[in-house]
PDB file of C-alpha atoms in Angstrom:
ATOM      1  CA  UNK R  20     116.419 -83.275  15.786  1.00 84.00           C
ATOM      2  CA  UNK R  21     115.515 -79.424  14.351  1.00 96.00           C
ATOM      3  CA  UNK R  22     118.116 -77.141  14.673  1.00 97.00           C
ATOM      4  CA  UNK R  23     117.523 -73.411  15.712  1.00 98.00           C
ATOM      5  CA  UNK R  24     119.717 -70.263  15.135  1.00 97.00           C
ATOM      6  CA  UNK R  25     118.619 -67.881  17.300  1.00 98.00           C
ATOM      7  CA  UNK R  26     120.103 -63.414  16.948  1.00 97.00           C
ATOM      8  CA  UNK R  27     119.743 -61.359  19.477  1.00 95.00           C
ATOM      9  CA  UNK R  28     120.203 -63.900  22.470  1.00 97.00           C
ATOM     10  CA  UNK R  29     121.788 -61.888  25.284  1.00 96.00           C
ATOM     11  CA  UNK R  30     118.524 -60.638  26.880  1.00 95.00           C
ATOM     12  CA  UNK R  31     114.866 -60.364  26.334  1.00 95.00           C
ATOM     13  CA  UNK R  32     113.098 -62.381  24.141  1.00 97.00           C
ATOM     14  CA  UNK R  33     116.000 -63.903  22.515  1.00 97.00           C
ATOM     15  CA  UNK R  34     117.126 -65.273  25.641  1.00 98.00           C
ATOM     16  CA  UNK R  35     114.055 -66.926  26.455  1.00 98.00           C
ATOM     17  CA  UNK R  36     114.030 -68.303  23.807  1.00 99.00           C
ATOM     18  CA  UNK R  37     116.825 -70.238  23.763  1.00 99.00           C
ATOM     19  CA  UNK R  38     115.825 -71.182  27.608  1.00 98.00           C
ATOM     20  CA  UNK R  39     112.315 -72.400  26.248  1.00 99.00           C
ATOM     21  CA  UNK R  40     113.742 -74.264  22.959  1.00 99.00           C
ATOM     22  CA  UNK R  41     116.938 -75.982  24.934  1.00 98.00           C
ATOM     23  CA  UNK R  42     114.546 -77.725  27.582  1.00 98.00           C
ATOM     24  CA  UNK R  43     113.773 -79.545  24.933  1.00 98.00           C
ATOM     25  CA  UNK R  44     117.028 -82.188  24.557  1.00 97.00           C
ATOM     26  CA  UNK R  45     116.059 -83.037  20.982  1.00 98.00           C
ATOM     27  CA  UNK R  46     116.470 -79.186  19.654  1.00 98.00           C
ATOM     28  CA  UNK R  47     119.912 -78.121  18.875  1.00 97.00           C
ATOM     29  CA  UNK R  48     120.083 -74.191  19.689  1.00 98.00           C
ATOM     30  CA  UNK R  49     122.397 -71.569  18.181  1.00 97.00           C
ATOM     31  CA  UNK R  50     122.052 -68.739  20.067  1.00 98.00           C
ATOM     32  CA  UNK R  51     124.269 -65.779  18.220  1.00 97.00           C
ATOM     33  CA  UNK R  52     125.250 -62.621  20.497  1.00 97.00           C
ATOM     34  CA  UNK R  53     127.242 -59.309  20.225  1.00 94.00           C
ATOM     35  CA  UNK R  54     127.832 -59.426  23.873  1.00 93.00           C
ATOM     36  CA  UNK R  55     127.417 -62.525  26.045  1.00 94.00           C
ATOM     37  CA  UNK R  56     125.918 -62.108  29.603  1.00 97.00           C
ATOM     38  CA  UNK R  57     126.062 -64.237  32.159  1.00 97.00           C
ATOM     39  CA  UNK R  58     122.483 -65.550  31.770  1.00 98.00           C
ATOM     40  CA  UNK R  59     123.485 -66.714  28.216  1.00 98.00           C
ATOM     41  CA  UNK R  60     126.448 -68.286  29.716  1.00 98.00           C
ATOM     42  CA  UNK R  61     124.953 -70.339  32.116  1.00 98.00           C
ATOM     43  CA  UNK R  62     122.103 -71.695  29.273  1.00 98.00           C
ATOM     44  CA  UNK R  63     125.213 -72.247  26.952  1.00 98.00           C
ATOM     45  CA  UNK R  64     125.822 -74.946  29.829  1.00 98.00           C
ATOM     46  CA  UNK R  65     123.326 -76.975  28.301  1.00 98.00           C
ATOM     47  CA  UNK R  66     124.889 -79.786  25.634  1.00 98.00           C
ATOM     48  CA  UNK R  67     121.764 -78.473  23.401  1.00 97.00           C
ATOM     49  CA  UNK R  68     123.131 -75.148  22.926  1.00 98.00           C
ATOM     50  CA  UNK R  69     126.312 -73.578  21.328  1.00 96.00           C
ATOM     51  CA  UNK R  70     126.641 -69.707  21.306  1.00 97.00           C
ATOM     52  CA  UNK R  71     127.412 -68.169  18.202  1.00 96.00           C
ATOM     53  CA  UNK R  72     129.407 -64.010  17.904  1.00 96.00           C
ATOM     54  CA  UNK R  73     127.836 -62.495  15.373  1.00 96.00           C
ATOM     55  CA  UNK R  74     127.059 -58.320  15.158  1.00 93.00           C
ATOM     56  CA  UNK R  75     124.246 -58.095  12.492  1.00 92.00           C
ATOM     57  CA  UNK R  76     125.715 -54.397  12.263  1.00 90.00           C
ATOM     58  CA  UNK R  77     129.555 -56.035  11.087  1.00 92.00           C
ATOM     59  CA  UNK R  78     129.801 -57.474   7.916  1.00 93.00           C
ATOM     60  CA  UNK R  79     132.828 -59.131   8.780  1.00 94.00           C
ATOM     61  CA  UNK R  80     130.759 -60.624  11.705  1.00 94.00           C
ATOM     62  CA  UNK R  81     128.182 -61.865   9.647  1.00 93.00           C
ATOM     63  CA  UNK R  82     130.940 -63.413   6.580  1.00 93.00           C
ATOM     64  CA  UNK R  83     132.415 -65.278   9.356  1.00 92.00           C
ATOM     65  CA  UNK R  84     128.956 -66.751  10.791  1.00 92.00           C
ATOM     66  CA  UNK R  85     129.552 -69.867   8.662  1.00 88.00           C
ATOM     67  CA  UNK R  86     132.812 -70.637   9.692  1.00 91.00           C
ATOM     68  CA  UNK R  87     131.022 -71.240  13.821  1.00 90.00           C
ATOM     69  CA  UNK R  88     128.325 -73.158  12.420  1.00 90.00           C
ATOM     70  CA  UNK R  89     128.603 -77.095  11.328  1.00 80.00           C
ATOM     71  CA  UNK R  90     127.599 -78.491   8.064  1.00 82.00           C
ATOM     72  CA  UNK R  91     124.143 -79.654   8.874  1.00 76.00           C
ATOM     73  CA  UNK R  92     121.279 -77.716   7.594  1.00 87.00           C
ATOM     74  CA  UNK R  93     119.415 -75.040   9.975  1.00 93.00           C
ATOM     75  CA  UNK R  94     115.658 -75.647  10.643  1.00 97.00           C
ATOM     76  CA  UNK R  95     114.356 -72.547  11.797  1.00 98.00           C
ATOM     77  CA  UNK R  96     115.980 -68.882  11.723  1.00 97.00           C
ATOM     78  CA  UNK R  97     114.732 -66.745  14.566  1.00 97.00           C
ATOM     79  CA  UNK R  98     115.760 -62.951  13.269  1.00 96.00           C
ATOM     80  CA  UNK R  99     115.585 -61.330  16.857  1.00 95.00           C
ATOM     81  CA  UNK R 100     118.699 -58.792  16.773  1.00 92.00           C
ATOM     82  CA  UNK R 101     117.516 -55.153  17.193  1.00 88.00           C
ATOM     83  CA  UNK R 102     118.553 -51.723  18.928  1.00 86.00           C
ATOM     84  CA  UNK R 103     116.878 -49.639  21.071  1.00 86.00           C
ATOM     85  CA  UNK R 104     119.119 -46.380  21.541  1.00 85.00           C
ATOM     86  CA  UNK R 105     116.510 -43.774  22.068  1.00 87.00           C
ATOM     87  CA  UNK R 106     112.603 -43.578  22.839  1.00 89.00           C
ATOM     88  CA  UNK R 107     112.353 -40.169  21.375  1.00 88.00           C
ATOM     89  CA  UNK R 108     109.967 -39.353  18.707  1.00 90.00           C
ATOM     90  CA  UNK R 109     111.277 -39.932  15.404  1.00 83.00           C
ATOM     91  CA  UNK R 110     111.181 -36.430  14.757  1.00 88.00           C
ATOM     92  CA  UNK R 111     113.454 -35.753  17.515  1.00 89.00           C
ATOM     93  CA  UNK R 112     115.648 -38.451  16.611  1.00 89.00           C
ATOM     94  CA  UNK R 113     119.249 -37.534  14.689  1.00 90.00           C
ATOM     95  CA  UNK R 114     119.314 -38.803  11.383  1.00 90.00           C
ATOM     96  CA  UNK R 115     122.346 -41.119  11.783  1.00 90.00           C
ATOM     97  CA  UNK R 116     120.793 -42.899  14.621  1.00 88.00           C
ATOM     98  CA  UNK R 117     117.650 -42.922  12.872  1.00 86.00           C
ATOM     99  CA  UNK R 118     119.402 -44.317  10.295  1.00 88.00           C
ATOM    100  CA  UNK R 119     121.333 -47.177  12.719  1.00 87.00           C
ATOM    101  CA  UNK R 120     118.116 -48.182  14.282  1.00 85.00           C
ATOM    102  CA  UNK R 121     116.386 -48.638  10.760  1.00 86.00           C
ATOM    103  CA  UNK R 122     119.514 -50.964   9.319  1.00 84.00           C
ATOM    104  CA  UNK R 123     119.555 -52.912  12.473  1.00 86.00           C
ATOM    105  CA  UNK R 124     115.664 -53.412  12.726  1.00 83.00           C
ATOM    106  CA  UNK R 125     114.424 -54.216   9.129  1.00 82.00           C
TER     107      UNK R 125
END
């Protein structure tokens, strides 16, 4: 049975993925979020999948990651978490969020 851990799962590709990966009743999916939607919700429905807080931006958030997760070893880490706060050129772009978008995205 591989186990996932999914960041990043409230939209996009994250989501999907966690849609794609729990069809399959062998994987066990964490799927980590800052903010849960609805669509996350209903896939956390699935007996497959346990949802997981964690802000990649909050250390505190990320020190208490272990404390959500069980003692069984992770297969495969999906690093999906990013920010997208602007579309400007980087030249027009403010350091600090410059900055925020870099730390979040590397």
């Amino acid at each position: 049975m591989p186990s996932y851990f999914i960041t990043g799962t409230s939209s996009g590709i994250g989501l999907e993925l966690v849609n794609q990966l729990s069809k399959d009743p062998a994987n066990r999916v964490f799927a980590s979020y800052r903010r849960s939607t609805p669509e996350l919700e209903e896939l956390a429905r699935a007996p497959n999948v346990k949802t997981v807080l964690l802000d990649v931006d909050d250390q505190s958030s990320i020190e208490n990651l272990t404390s959500q997760l069980p003692d069984a070893p992770l297969d495969v880490l999906i690093l999906n978490a990013g920010i997208a706060k602007t579309f400007d050129p980087v030249a027009a772009t403010a350091r600090d969020m410059w900055l925020d978008h870099f730390v979040t995205n590397t």
